[in-house]
């Protein structure tokens, strides 16, 4: 449980971190985030002497294609997230991560052919109603939230069906993006537009630290997922968007009232229904198991 709380707490503080890099273009931040994540993960793998999986993965084209797709989704999610944070749209990103679990449920129904229970349908329909409300009230789709929820949901779907663990999977994703990352960094250096070279010392340090800052919460999440029930993990994950929302509203004075507050309230109601249904089924199954054991 401590692994899960630490992971979601760190993710919730990400807006504060990336606001410190406002002088760096969002795309460049993501390029360096991928590069330094690879450097950090390669160091971890070298320390643990954990390379055997790489040869096996290289012999399976379907695995490589799947992780290339997940790497592209993750990179797109990161780019939009960093851009939104530095454009004063932290509240919109938090809405996306609040919506993400419900989007994943819908993907499970549409792609994995999972059956949705009655209360899960209620939660999904409430979320769709909130999106419709925000669209009509504001005159445009909440596209930042939808793209963040969509890319993260699709990423989770690919990782759910993947054959590698968290450390190996993230390492393979950064490795597959590495040629493109090195090409971009090389061209920027040749043109003398490399953001790292022209950044302040503090920004350079923050860019280099973005590797472990990115990888550590993901590794904590993997450890938590193996040790606590999925229903509890699902509840704890709301720590992250809640902290992001508070950061945007309290620290950076982003608007949160009227139509936006109503839309968030409906999303929270949907999440309450979804979480309560999951907890009820978990405790019911546990109670039945105890009865059988007795």
PDB file of N, CA and C in Angstrom, residues 183-256:
ATOM      1  N   UNK A 183      18.361  10.856 -33.059  1.00  0.00           N
ATOM      2  CA  UNK A 183      18.320  11.612 -34.312  1.00  0.00           C
ATOM      3  C   UNK A 183      17.880  13.052 -34.058  1.00  0.00           C
ATOM      4  N   UNK A 184      16.824  13.220 -33.249  1.00  0.00           N
ATOM      5  CA  UNK A 184      16.330  14.564 -32.942  1.00  0.00           C
ATOM      6  C   UNK A 184      17.388  15.371 -32.195  1.00  0.00           C
ATOM      7  N   UNK A 185      18.018  14.750 -31.203  1.00  0.00           N
ATOM      8  CA  UNK A 185      19.058  15.449 -30.444  1.00  0.00           C
ATOM      9  C   UNK A 185      20.248  15.793 -31.333  1.00  0.00           C
ATOM     10  N   UNK A 186      20.599  14.880 -32.248  1.00  0.00           N
ATOM     11  CA  UNK A 186      21.713  15.141 -33.158  1.00  0.00           C
ATOM     12  C   UNK A 186      21.428  16.301 -34.098  1.00  0.00           C
ATOM     13  N   UNK A 187      20.223  16.336 -34.670  1.00  0.00           N
ATOM     14  CA  UNK A 187      19.848  17.431 -35.568  1.00  0.00           C
ATOM     15  C   UNK A 187      19.813  18.754 -34.810  1.00  0.00           C
ATOM     16  N   UNK A 188      19.255  18.723 -33.592  1.00  0.00           N
ATOM     17  CA  UNK A 188      19.197  19.955 -32.796  1.00  0.00           C
ATOM     18  C   UNK A 188      20.601  20.461 -32.466  1.00  0.00           C
ATOM     19  N   UNK A 189      21.500  19.539 -32.149  1.00  0.00           N
ATOM     20  CA  UNK A 189      22.878  19.937 -31.844  1.00  0.00           C
ATOM     21  C   UNK A 189      23.560  20.523 -33.074  1.00  0.00           C
ATOM     22  N   UNK A 190      23.349  19.892 -34.231  1.00  0.00           N
ATOM     23  CA  UNK A 190      23.940  20.383 -35.483  1.00  0.00           C
ATOM     24  C   UNK A 190      23.431  21.778 -35.829  1.00  0.00           C
ATOM     25  N   UNK A 191      22.133  22.019 -35.544  1.00  0.00           N
ATOM     26  CA  UNK A 191      21.543  23.332 -35.819  1.00  0.00           C
ATOM     27  C   UNK A 191      21.797  24.338 -34.701  1.00  0.00           C
ATOM     28  N   UNK A 192      22.444  23.890 -33.632  1.00  0.00           N
ATOM     29  CA  UNK A 192      22.681  24.724 -32.454  1.00  0.00           C
ATOM     30  C   UNK A 192      21.361  25.170 -31.816  1.00  0.00           C
ATOM     31  N   UNK A 193      20.368  24.259 -31.832  1.00  0.00           N
ATOM     32  CA  UNK A 193      19.079  24.553 -31.191  1.00  0.00           C
ATOM     33  C   UNK A 193      18.776  23.539 -30.085  1.00  0.00           C
ATOM     34  N   UNK A 194      19.801  22.853 -29.619  1.00  0.00           N
ATOM     35  CA  UNK A 194      19.615  21.870 -28.546  1.00  0.00           C
ATOM     36  C   UNK A 194      19.239  22.590 -27.251  1.00  0.00           C
ATOM     37  N   UNK A 195      18.037  22.335 -26.771  1.00  0.00           N
ATOM     38  CA  UNK A 195      17.525  23.035 -25.576  1.00  0.00           C
ATOM     39  C   UNK A 195      18.392  22.775 -24.360  1.00  0.00           C
ATOM     40  N   UNK A 196      18.926  21.550 -24.261  1.00  0.00           N
ATOM     41  CA  UNK A 196      19.750  21.205 -23.101  1.00  0.00           C
ATOM     42  C   UNK A 196      21.017  22.048 -23.068  1.00  0.00           C
ATOM     43  N   UNK A 197      21.634  22.220 -24.235  1.00  0.00           N
ATOM     44  CA  UNK A 197      22.894  22.966 -24.300  1.00  0.00           C
ATOM     45  C   UNK A 197      22.714  24.433 -23.950  1.00  0.00           C
ATOM     46  N   UNK A 198      21.539  24.992 -24.271  1.00  0.00           N
ATOM     47  CA  UNK A 198      21.305  26.423 -24.051  1.00  0.00           C
ATOM     48  C   UNK A 198      20.517  26.710 -22.778  1.00  0.00           C
ATOM     49  N   UNK A 199      20.150  25.667 -22.040  1.00  0.00           N
ATOM     50  CA  UNK A 199      19.352  25.858 -20.825  1.00  0.00           C
ATOM     51  C   UNK A 199      20.241  26.273 -19.658  1.00  0.00           C
ATOM     52  N   UNK A 200      19.611  26.792 -18.630  1.00  0.00           N
ATOM     53  CA  UNK A 200      20.329  27.120 -17.401  1.00  0.00           C
ATOM     54  C   UNK A 200      20.795  25.831 -16.730  1.00  0.00           C
ATOM     55  N   UNK A 201      21.726  25.958 -15.792  1.00  0.00           N
ATOM     56  CA  UNK A 201      22.249  24.777 -15.099  1.00  0.00           C
ATOM     57  C   UNK A 201      21.133  24.043 -14.348  1.00  0.00           C
ATOM     58  N   UNK A 202      20.238  24.818 -13.731  1.00  0.00           N
ATOM     59  CA  UNK A 202      19.128  24.206 -13.003  1.00  0.00           C
ATOM     60  C   UNK A 202      18.218  23.408 -13.925  1.00  0.00           C
ATOM     61  N   UNK A 203      17.915  23.960 -15.106  1.00  0.00           N
ATOM     62  CA  UNK A 203      17.058  23.264 -16.068  1.00  0.00           C
ATOM     63  C   UNK A 203      17.747  22.011 -16.599  1.00  0.00           C
ATOM     64  N   UNK A 204      19.064  22.088 -16.825  1.00  0.00           N
ATOM     65  CA  UNK A 204      19.809  20.906 -17.276  1.00  0.00           C
ATOM     66  C   UNK A 204      19.727  19.789 -16.244  1.00  0.00           C
ATOM     67  N   UNK A 205      19.867  20.157 -14.982  1.00  0.00           N
ATOM     68  CA  UNK A 205      19.788  19.153 -13.913  1.00  0.00           C
ATOM     69  C   UNK A 205      18.395  18.527 -13.854  1.00  0.00           C
ATOM     70  N   UNK A 206      17.370  19.363 -13.993  1.00  0.00           N
ATOM     71  CA  UNK A 206      15.994  18.855 -13.959  1.00  0.00           C
ATOM     72  C   UNK A 206      15.704  17.942 -15.145  1.00  0.00           C
ATOM     73  N   UNK A 207      16.236  18.290 -16.329  1.00  0.00           N
ATOM     74  CA  UNK A 207      16.049  17.435 -17.494  1.00  0.00           C
ATOM     75  C   UNK A 207      16.723  16.078 -17.280  1.00  0.00           C
ATOM     76  N   UNK A 208      17.935  16.081 -16.728  1.00  0.00           N
ATOM     77  CA  UNK A 208      18.635  14.824 -16.479  1.00  0.00           C
ATOM     78  C   UNK A 208      17.904  13.981 -15.431  1.00  0.00           C
ATOM     79  N   UNK A 209      17.340  14.639 -14.430  1.00  0.00           N
ATOM     80  CA  UNK A 209      16.608  13.919 -13.385  1.00  0.00           C
ATOM     81  C   UNK A 209      15.242  13.431 -13.850  1.00  0.00           C
ATOM     82  N   UNK A 210      14.778  13.917 -15.020  1.00  0.00           N
ATOM     83  CA  UNK A 210      13.473  13.477 -15.501  1.00  0.00           C
ATOM     84  C   UNK A 210      13.448  11.983 -15.799  1.00  0.00           C
ATOM     85  N   UNK A 211      14.626  11.373 -15.985  1.00  0.00           N
ATOM     86  CA  UNK A 211      14.683   9.924 -16.173  1.00  0.00           C
ATOM     87  C   UNK A 211      14.213   9.169 -14.947  1.00  0.00           C
ATOM     88  N   UNK A 212      14.934   9.300 -13.813  1.00  0.00           N
ATOM     89  CA  UNK A 212      14.451   8.623 -12.602  1.00  0.00           C
ATOM     90  C   UNK A 212      13.108   9.139 -12.120  1.00  0.00           C
ATOM     91  N   UNK A 213      12.817  10.422 -12.311  1.00  0.00           N
ATOM     92  CA  UNK A 213      11.513  10.960 -11.904  1.00  0.00           C
ATOM     93  C   UNK A 213      10.383  10.257 -12.660  1.00  0.00           C
ATOM     94  N   UNK A 214      10.639   9.894 -13.907  1.00  0.00           N
ATOM     95  CA  UNK A 214       9.648   9.179 -14.714  1.00  0.00           C
ATOM     96  C   UNK A 214       9.575   7.708 -14.336  1.00  0.00           C
ATOM     97  N   UNK A 215      10.743   7.072 -14.203  1.00  0.00           N
ATOM     98  CA  UNK A 215      10.783   5.619 -14.046  1.00  0.00           C
ATOM     99  C   UNK A 215      10.409   5.148 -12.639  1.00  0.00           C
ATOM    100  N   UNK A 216      10.831   5.871 -11.605  1.00  0.00           N
ATOM    101  CA  UNK A 216      10.622   5.392 -10.231  1.00  0.00           C
ATOM    102  C   UNK A 216       9.140   5.197  -9.900  1.00  0.00           C
ATOM    103  N   UNK A 217       8.238   6.170 -10.195  1.00  0.00           N
ATOM    104  CA  UNK A 217       6.827   5.925  -9.902  1.00  0.00           C
ATOM    105  C   UNK A 217       6.259   4.717 -10.650  1.00  0.00           C
ATOM    106  N   UNK A 218       6.700   4.498 -11.887  1.00  0.00           N
ATOM    107  CA  UNK A 218       6.220   3.344 -12.643  1.00  0.00           C
ATOM    108  C   UNK A 218       6.670   2.033 -11.997  1.00  0.00           C
ATOM    109  N   UNK A 219       7.888   2.004 -11.487  1.00  0.00           N
ATOM    110  CA  UNK A 219       8.385   0.805 -10.823  1.00  0.00           C
ATOM    111  C   UNK A 219       7.688   0.592  -9.479  1.00  0.00           C
ATOM    112  N   UNK A 220       7.404   1.677  -8.764  1.00  0.00           N
ATOM    113  CA  UNK A 220       6.633   1.565  -7.518  1.00  0.00           C
ATOM    114  C   UNK A 220       5.234   1.024  -7.796  1.00  0.00           C
ATOM    115  N   UNK A 221       4.634   1.513  -8.887  1.00  0.00           N
ATOM    116  CA  UNK A 221       3.300   1.057  -9.266  1.00  0.00           C
ATOM    117  C   UNK A 221       3.306  -0.449  -9.539  1.00  0.00           C
ATOM    118  N   UNK A 222       4.327  -0.919 -10.234  1.00  0.00           N
ATOM    119  CA  UNK A 222       4.414  -2.346 -10.549  1.00  0.00           C
ATOM    120  C   UNK A 222       4.527  -3.186  -9.279  1.00  0.00           C
ATOM    121  N   UNK A 223       5.303  -2.704  -8.314  1.00  0.00           N
ATOM    122  CA  UNK A 223       5.436  -3.433  -7.050  1.00  0.00           C
ATOM    123  C   UNK A 223       4.110  -3.455  -6.287  1.00  0.00           C
ATOM    124  N   UNK A 224       3.397  -2.324  -6.306  1.00  0.00           N
ATOM    125  CA  UNK A 224       2.109  -2.256  -5.605  1.00  0.00           C
ATOM    126  C   UNK A 224       1.080  -3.176  -6.251  1.00  0.00           C
ATOM    127  N   UNK A 225       1.062  -3.192  -7.590  1.00  0.00           N
ATOM    128  CA  UNK A 225       0.056  -3.984  -8.305  1.00  0.00           C
ATOM    129  C   UNK A 225       0.179  -5.465  -7.991  1.00  0.00           C
ATOM    130  N   UNK A 226       1.381  -5.917  -7.627  1.00  0.00           N
ATOM    131  CA  UNK A 226       1.579  -7.334  -7.328  1.00  0.00           C
ATOM    132  C   UNK A 226       1.148  -7.679  -5.904  1.00  0.00           C
ATOM    133  N   UNK A 227       0.974  -6.682  -5.053  1.00  0.00           N
ATOM    134  CA  UNK A 227       0.815  -6.955  -3.620  1.00  0.00           C
ATOM    135  C   UNK A 227      -0.545  -6.611  -3.032  1.00  0.00           C
ATOM    136  N   UNK A 228      -1.325  -5.734  -3.670  1.00  0.00           N
ATOM    137  CA  UNK A 228      -2.611  -5.344  -3.092  1.00  0.00           C
ATOM    138  C   UNK A 228      -3.723  -5.597  -4.107  1.00  0.00           C
ATOM    139  N   UNK A 229      -4.977  -5.734  -3.635  1.00  0.00           N
ATOM    140  CA  UNK A 229      -6.097  -5.996  -4.546  1.00  0.00           C
ATOM    141  C   UNK A 229      -6.270  -4.873  -5.563  1.00  0.00           C
ATOM    142  N   UNK A 230      -6.727  -5.257  -6.757  1.00  0.00           N
ATOM    143  CA  UNK A 230      -6.911  -4.281  -7.827  1.00  0.00           C
ATOM    144  C   UNK A 230      -7.930  -3.218  -7.444  1.00  0.00           C
ATOM    145  N   UNK A 231      -8.962  -3.613  -6.679  1.00  0.00           N
ATOM    146  CA  UNK A 231      -9.982  -2.644  -6.273  1.00  0.00           C
ATOM    147  C   UNK A 231      -9.385  -1.557  -5.381  1.00  0.00           C
ATOM    148  N   UNK A 232      -8.486  -1.933  -4.483  1.00  0.00           N
ATOM    149  CA  UNK A 232      -7.832  -0.948  -3.617  1.00  0.00           C
ATOM    150  C   UNK A 232      -6.882  -0.077  -4.429  1.00  0.00           C
ATOM    151  N   UNK A 233      -6.164  -0.688  -5.354  1.00  0.00           N
ATOM    152  CA  UNK A 233      -5.267   0.075  -6.221  1.00  0.00           C
ATOM    153  C   UNK A 233      -6.052   1.096  -7.048  1.00  0.00           C
ATOM    154  N   UNK A 234      -7.243   0.691  -7.507  1.00  0.00           N
ATOM    155  CA  UNK A 234      -8.086   1.599  -8.286  1.00  0.00           C
ATOM    156  C   UNK A 234      -8.533   2.806  -7.486  1.00  0.00           C
ATOM    157  N   UNK A 235      -8.829   2.602  -6.200  1.00  0.00           N
ATOM    158  CA  UNK A 235      -9.226   3.727  -5.360  1.00  0.00           C
ATOM    159  C   UNK A 235      -8.047   4.663  -5.086  1.00  0.00           C
ATOM    160  N   UNK A 236      -6.885   4.084  -4.811  1.00  0.00           N
ATOM    161  CA  UNK A 236      -5.717   4.899  -4.486  1.00  0.00           C
ATOM    162  C   UNK A 236      -5.241   5.736  -5.667  1.00  0.00           C
ATOM    163  N   UNK A 237      -5.536   5.289  -6.899  1.00  0.00           N
ATOM    164  CA  UNK A 237      -5.041   6.024  -8.065  1.00  0.00           C
ATOM    165  C   UNK A 237      -5.661   7.419  -8.190  1.00  0.00           C
ATOM    166  N   UNK A 238      -6.769   7.674  -7.488  1.00  0.00           N
ATOM    167  CA  UNK A 238      -7.380   9.003  -7.547  1.00  0.00           C
ATOM    168  C   UNK A 238      -6.587  10.038  -6.759  1.00  0.00           C
ATOM    169  N   UNK A 239      -5.581   9.583  -5.999  1.00  0.00           N
ATOM    170  CA  UNK A 239      -4.697  10.521  -5.306  1.00  0.00           C
ATOM    171  C   UNK A 239      -4.028  11.449  -6.314  1.00  0.00           C
ATOM    172  N   UNK A 240      -3.570  10.870  -7.429  1.00  0.00           N
ATOM    173  CA  UNK A 240      -2.801  11.636  -8.410  1.00  0.00           C
ATOM    174  C   UNK A 240      -3.603  12.769  -9.056  1.00  0.00           C
ATOM    175  N   UNK A 241      -4.764  12.504  -9.704  1.00  0.00           N
ATOM    176  CA  UNK A 241      -5.500  13.624 -10.305  1.00  0.00           C
ATOM    177  C   UNK A 241      -6.053  14.600  -9.279  1.00  0.00           C
ATOM    178  N   UNK A 242      -6.309  14.115  -8.052  1.00  0.00           N
ATOM    179  CA  UNK A 242      -6.782  15.026  -7.003  1.00  0.00           C
ATOM    180  C   UNK A 242      -5.700  16.047  -6.659  1.00  0.00           C
ATOM    181  N   UNK A 243      -4.453  15.573  -6.500  1.00  0.00           N
ATOM    182  CA  UNK A 243      -3.344  16.482  -6.224  1.00  0.00           C
ATOM    183  C   UNK A 243      -3.118  17.433  -7.393  1.00  0.00           C
ATOM    184  N   UNK A 244      -3.254  16.919  -8.622  1.00  0.00           N
ATOM    185  CA  UNK A 244      -3.087  17.781  -9.791  1.00  0.00           C
ATOM    186  C   UNK A 244      -4.158  18.865  -9.826  1.00  0.00           C
ATOM    187  N   UNK A 245      -5.391  18.480  -9.529  1.00  0.00           N
ATOM    188  CA  UNK A 245      -6.484  19.456  -9.505  1.00  0.00           C
ATOM    189  C   UNK A 245      -6.218  20.530  -8.455  1.00  0.00           C
ATOM    190  N   UNK A 246      -5.826  20.117  -7.252  1.00  0.00           N
ATOM    191  CA  UNK A 246      -5.543  21.081  -6.183  1.00  0.00           C
ATOM    192  C   UNK A 246      -4.372  21.987  -6.564  1.00  0.00           C
ATOM    193  N   UNK A 247      -3.364  21.410  -7.227  1.00  0.00           N
ATOM    194  CA  UNK A 247      -2.221  22.215  -7.671  1.00  0.00           C
ATOM    195  C   UNK A 247      -2.660  23.296  -8.644  1.00  0.00           C
ATOM    196  N   UNK A 248      -3.475  22.895  -9.626  1.00  0.00           N
ATOM    197  CA  UNK A 248      -3.934  23.864 -10.620  1.00  0.00           C
ATOM    198  C   UNK A 248      -4.785  24.965 -10.032  1.00  0.00           C
ATOM    199  N   UNK A 249      -5.689  24.604  -9.102  1.00  0.00           N
ATOM    200  CA  UNK A 249      -6.641  25.575  -8.565  1.00  0.00           C
ATOM    201  C   UNK A 249      -6.016  26.424  -7.458  1.00  0.00           C
ATOM    202  N   UNK A 250      -5.340  25.775  -6.514  1.00  0.00           N
ATOM    203  CA  UNK A 250      -4.848  26.473  -5.323  1.00  0.00           C
ATOM    204  C   UNK A 250      -3.539  27.211  -5.592  1.00  0.00           C
ATOM    205  N   UNK A 251      -2.603  26.545  -6.282  1.00  0.00           N
ATOM    206  CA  UNK A 251      -1.268  27.141  -6.463  1.00  0.00           C
ATOM    207  C   UNK A 251      -1.211  28.043  -7.690  1.00  0.00           C
ATOM    208  N   UNK A 252      -1.834  27.592  -8.809  1.00  0.00           N
ATOM    209  CA  UNK A 252      -1.706  28.345 -10.065  1.00  0.00           C
ATOM    210  C   UNK A 252      -2.985  29.080 -10.467  1.00  0.00           C
ATOM    211  N   UNK A 253      -3.961  29.109  -9.566  1.00  0.00           N
ATOM    212  CA  UNK A 253      -5.173  29.928  -9.742  1.00  0.00           C
ATOM    213  C   UNK A 253      -5.923  29.646 -11.044  1.00  0.00           C
ATOM    214  N   UNK A 254      -5.975  28.405 -11.464  1.00  0.00           N
ATOM    215  CA  UNK A 254      -6.769  28.058 -12.645  1.00  0.00           C
ATOM    216  C   UNK A 254      -8.256  28.057 -12.290  1.00  0.00           C
ATOM    217  N   UNK A 255      -9.087  28.390 -13.265  1.00  0.00           N
ATOM    218  CA  UNK A 255     -10.529  28.505 -13.031  1.00  0.00           C
ATOM    219  C   UNK A 255     -11.133  27.139 -12.714  1.00  0.00           C
ATOM    220  N   UNK A 256     -11.983  27.134 -11.688  1.00  0.00           N
ATOM    221  CA  UNK A 256     -12.709  25.911 -11.346  1.00  0.00           C
ATOM    222  C   UNK A 256     -14.023  26.312 -10.676  1.00  0.00           C
TER     223      UNK A 256
END
